[in-house]
Coordinates of C-alpha atoms and ligand atoms in Angstrom, one line a residue:
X25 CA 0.0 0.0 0.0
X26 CA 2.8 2.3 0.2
X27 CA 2.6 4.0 -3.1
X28 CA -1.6 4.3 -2.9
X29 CA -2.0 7.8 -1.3
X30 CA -5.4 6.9 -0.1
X31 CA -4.0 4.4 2.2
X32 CA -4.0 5.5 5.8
X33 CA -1.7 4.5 8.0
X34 CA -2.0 1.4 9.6
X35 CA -2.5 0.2 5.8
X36 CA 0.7 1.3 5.4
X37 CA 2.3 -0.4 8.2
X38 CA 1.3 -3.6 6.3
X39 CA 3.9 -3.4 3.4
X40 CA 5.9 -6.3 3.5
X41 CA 6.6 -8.0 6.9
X42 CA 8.8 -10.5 7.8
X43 CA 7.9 -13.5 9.2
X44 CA 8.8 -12.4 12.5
X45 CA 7.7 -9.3 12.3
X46 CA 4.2 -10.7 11.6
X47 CA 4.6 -13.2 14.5
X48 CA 5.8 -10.0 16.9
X49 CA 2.2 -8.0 15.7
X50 CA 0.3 -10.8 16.4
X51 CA 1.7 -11.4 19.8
X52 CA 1.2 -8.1 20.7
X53 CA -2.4 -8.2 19.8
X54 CA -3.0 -11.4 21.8
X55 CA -1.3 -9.7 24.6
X56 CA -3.7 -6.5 24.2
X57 CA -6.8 -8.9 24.1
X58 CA -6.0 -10.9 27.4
X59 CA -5.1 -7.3 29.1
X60 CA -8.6 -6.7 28.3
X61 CA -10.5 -10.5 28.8
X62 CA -8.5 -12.9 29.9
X63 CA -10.3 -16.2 27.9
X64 CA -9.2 -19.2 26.2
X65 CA -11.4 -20.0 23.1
X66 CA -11.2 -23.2 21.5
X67 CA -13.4 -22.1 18.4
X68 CA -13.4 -19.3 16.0
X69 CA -16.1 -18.0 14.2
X70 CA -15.8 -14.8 11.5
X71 CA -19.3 -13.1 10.9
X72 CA -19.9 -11.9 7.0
X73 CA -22.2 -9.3 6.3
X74 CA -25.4 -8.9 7.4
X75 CA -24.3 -11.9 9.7
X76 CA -23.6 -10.4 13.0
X77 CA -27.0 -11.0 14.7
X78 CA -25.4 -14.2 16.0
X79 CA -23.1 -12.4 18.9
X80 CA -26.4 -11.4 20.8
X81 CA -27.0 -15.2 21.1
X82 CA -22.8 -15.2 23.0
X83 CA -23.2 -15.7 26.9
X84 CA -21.2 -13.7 28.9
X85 CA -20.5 -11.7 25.9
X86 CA -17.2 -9.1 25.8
X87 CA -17.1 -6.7 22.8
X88 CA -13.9 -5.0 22.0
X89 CA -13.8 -2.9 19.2
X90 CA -11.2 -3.6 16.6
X91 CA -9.4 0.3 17.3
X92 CA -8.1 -1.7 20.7
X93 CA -6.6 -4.4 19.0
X94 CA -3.4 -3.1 17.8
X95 CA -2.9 -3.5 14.0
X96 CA -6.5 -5.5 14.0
X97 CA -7.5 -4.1 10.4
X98 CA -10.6 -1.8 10.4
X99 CA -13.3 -2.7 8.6
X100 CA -15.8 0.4 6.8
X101 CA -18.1 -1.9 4.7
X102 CA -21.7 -1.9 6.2
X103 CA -23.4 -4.7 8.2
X104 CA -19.8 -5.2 9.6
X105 CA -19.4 -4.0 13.2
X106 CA -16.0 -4.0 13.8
X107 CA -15.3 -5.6 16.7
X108 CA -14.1 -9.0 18.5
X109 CA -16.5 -11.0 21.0
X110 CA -15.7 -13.0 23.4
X111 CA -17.9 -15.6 25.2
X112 CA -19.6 -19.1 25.0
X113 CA -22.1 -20.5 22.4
X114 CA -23.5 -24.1 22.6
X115 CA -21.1 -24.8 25.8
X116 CA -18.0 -23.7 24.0
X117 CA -15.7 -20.7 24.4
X118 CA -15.2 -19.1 21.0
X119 CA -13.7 -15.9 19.8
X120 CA -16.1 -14.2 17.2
X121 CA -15.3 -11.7 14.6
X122 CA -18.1 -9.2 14.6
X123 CA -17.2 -8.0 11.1
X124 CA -14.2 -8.6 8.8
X125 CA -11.7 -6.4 6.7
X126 CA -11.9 -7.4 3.1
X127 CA -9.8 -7.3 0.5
X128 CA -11.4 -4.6 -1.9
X129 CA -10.9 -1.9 1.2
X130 CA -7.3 -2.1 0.3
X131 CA -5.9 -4.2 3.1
X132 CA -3.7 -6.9 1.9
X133 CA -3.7 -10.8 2.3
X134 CA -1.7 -10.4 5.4
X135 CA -3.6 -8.0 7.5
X136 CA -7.1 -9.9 6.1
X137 CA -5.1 -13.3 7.8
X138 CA -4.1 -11.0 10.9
X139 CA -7.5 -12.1 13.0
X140 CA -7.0 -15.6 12.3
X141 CA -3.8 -15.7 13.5
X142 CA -4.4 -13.7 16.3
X143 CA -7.7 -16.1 17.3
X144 CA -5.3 -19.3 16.4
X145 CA -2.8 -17.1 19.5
X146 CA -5.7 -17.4 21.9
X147 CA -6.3 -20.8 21.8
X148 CA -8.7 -21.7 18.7
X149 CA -8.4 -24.9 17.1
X150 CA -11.1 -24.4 14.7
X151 CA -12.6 -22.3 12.9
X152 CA -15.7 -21.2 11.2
X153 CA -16.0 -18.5 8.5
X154 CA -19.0 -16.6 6.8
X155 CA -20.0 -14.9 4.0
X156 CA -22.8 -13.5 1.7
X157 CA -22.6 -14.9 -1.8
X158 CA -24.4 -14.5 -4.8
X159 CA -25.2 -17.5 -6.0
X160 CA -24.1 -18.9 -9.5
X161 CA -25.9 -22.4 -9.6
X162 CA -28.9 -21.9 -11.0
X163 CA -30.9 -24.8 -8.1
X164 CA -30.0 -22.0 -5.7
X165 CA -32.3 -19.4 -3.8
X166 CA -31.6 -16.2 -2.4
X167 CA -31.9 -16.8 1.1
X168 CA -30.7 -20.5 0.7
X169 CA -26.8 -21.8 2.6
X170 CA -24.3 -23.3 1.3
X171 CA -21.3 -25.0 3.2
X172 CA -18.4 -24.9 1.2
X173 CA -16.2 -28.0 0.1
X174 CA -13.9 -26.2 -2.8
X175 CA -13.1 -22.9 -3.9
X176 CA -11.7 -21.3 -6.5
X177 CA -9.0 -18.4 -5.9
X178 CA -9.1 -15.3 -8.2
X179 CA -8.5 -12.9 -5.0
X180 CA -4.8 -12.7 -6.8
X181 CA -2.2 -11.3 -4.2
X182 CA 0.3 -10.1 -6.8
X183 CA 2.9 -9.2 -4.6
X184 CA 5.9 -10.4 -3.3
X185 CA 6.0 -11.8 0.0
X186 CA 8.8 -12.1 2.1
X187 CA 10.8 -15.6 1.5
X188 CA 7.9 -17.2 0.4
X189 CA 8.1 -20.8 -1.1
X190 CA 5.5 -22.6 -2.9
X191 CA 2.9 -23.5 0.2
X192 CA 2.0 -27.1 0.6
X193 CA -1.9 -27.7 0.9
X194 CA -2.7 -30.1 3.7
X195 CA -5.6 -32.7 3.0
X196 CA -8.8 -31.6 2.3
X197 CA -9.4 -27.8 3.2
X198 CA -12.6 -28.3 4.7
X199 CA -13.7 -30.9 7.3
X200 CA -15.6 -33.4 5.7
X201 CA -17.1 -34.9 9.2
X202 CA -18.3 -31.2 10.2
X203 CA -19.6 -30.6 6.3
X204 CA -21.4 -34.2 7.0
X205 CA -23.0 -33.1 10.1
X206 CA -23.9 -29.6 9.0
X207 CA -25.7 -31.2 6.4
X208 CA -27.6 -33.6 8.8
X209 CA -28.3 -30.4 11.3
X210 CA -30.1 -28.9 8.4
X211 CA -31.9 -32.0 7.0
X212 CA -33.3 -32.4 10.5
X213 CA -34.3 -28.4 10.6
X214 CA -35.9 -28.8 7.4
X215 CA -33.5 -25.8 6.3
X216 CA -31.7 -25.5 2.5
X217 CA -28.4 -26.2 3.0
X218 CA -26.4 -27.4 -0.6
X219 CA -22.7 -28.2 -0.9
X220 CA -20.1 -26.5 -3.2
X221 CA -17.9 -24.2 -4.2
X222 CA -17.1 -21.3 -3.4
X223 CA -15.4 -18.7 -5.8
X224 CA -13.6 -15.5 -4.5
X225 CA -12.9 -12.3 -6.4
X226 CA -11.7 -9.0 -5.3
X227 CA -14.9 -6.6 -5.7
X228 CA -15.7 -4.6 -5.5
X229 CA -18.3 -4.2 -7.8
X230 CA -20.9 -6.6 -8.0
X231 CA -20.3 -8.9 -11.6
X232 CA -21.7 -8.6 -15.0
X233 CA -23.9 -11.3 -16.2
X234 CA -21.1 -12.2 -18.3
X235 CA -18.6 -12.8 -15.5
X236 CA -21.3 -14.5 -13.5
X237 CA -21.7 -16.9 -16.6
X238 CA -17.6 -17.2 -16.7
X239 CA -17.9 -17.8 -13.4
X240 CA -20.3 -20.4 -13.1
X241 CA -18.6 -22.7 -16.2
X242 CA -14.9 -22.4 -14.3
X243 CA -16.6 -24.4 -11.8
X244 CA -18.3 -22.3 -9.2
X245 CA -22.0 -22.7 -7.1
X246 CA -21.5 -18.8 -5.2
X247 CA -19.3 -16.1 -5.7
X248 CA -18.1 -13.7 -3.1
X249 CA -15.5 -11.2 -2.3
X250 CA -14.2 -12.7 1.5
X251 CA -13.1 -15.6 2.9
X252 CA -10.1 -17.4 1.1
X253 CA -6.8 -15.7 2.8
X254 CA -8.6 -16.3 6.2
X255 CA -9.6 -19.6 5.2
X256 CA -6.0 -20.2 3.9
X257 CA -4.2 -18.6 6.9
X258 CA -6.4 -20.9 9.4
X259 CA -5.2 -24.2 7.3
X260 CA -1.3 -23.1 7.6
X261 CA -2.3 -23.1 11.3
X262 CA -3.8 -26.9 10.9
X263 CA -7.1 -25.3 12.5
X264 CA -9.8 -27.3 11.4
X265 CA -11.7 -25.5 8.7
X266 CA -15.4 -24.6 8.3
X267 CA -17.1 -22.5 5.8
X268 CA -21.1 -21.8 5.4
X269 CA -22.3 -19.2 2.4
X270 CA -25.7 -16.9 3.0
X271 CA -27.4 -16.5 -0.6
X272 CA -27.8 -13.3 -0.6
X273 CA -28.2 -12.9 -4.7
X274 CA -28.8 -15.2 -7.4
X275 CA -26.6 -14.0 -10.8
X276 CA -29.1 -14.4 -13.6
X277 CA -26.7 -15.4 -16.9
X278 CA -29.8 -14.4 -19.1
X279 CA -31.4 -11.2 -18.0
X280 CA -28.8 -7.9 -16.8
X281 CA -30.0 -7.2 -12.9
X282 CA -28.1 -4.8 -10.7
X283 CA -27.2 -6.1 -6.9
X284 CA -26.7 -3.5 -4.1
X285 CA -24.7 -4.0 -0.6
X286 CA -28.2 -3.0 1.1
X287 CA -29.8 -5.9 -0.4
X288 CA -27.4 -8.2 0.3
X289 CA -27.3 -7.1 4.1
X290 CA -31.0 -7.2 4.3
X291 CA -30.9 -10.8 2.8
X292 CA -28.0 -11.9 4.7
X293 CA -29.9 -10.6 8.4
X294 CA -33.2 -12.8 6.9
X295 CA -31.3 -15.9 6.5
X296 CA -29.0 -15.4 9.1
X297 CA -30.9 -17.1 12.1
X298 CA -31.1 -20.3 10.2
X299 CA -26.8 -20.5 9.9
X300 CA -27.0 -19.4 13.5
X301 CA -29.0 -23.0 14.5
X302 CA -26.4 -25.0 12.4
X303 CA -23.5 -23.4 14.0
X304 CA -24.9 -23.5 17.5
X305 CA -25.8 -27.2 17.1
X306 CA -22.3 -27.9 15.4
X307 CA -20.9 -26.1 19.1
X308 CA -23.0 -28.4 20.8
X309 CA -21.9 -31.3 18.9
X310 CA -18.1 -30.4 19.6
X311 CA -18.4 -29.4 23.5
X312 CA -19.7 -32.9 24.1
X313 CA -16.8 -34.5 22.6
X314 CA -13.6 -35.8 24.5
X315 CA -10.6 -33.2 24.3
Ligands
HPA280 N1 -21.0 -11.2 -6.2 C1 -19.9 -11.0 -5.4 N2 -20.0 -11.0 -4.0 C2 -21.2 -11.1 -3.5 C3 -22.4 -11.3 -4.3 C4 -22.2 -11.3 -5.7 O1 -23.2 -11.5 -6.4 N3 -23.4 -11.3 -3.4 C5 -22.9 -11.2 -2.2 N4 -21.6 -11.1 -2.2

């Protein structure tokens, strides 16, 4: 960010760190957390947009706002609140991100990962990330889920990173017993819940219904602007990965349709209580299970 004059400063302060530099940030952060709430999450959750209504269901909730964290990226992209949460939900102690920083704000991959590894610092062993999609499978409803098994990567991070070698990619990205038993949580709570893939693009303008169609024949059931380099970040960290998608939109290939941020808040709040039960029952499932 150092050459974009529209950066502000703690965008700045992201150019190009070092391994240990990274790992010094991130300590200091977990330090600045536990001065605030001492608490040991074993589960991380990251709230997309519109998504946030499930932190009033946290017992023995504890906001912080993200400006306490230091270097926690900001967030400015509506139906994000901007803050951490830390509590209990369906007997477990998570960590919750109120809100995330994204890409297409101009934060790069490493300050988007910054939360995760932060969480991961805590304590958290898995995690659990959301978004709002629009949907590119043409069986999907707006206002249906999707837990994701695959993605597709076009979120690009063109820049050199420091020492980086080819990463290796460890098993399957996303746990197939929790994908398994999300889908069983929803077949029992009669709620739409279809498996695929998730396809990630930098925004942040919503696509033309010739991208969606591109889209769509590269392999992709939603496409969204979040989640991979948190995603990615957790899997480095061997956390146990899982990933749901709100339908907010459904990209028509045939007809041209415009899609607003509103709408996809709105529609994200609407559907958000039913990814709220899968996630509290998936906590429940996990708390009654042997360290
Ligand atoms: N495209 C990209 N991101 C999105 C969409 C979409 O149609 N809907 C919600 N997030």
């Amino acid at each position: 960010m150092g050459d974009d004059s529209n950066a502000t400063t703690s965008q700045v302060n992201w150019t190009l760190l070092s391994p240990t530099q990274l790992a010094n940030k991130v300590d200091a952060a977990r330090c600045a957390i536990q001065a605030i709430k001492f608490h040991q999450p074993t589960v991380a959750i990251v709230l997309g947009s519109g998504l946030g209504g499930l932190a009033d269901a946290i017992d023995h909730a504890h906001f912080i706002p993200y400006d306490q964290i230091p270097d926690m990226p900001q967030t400015h992209a509506a139906g994000h609140a901007g803050r951490l949460v830390l509590g209990h939900l369906g007997g477990m102690p998570v960590v919750v991100m109120q809100g995330r920083a994204h890409r297409y704000e101009g934060w790069p991959n490493q300050a988007v990962e910054f939360p995760i590894r932060c969480m991961h610092a805590l304590g958290a062993r898995r995690l659990i990330v959301t978004n709002a999609a629009g949907g590119l499978n043409p069986r999907f409803r707006a206002g249906d889920l999707m837990v994701i098994d695959s993605h597709i990567d076009l979120l690009w991070d063109r820049r050199v990173r420091h020492r980086q070698t080819p990463r290796p990619r460890s098993g399957n990205v996303y746990d197939r017993a929790t994908i398994e038993n999300a889908k069983q949580i929803a077949r029992l709570s009669n709620t739409v819940l279809h498996q695929g893939t998730y396809l990630a693009t930098l925004g942040p303008t919503y696509e033309t219904r010739n991208e969606y169609r591109m889209f769509r024949e590269i392999g992709g059931d939603a496409v969204g602007m979040s989640t991979l380099p948190e995603v990615k970040a957790a899997r480095e960290l061997e956390m146990d990965v899982t990933a749901f998608s709100v339908i907010t939109n459904v990209a028509s290939t045939d007809e041209p349709q415009s899609t607003t941020h509103d709408e996809v808040v709105e529609c994200g709040k609407e559907a958000g209580p039913k990814l709220q039960k899968i996630i509290c029952e998936l906590l429940s499932m996990w708390s009654g299970e042997p360290d």
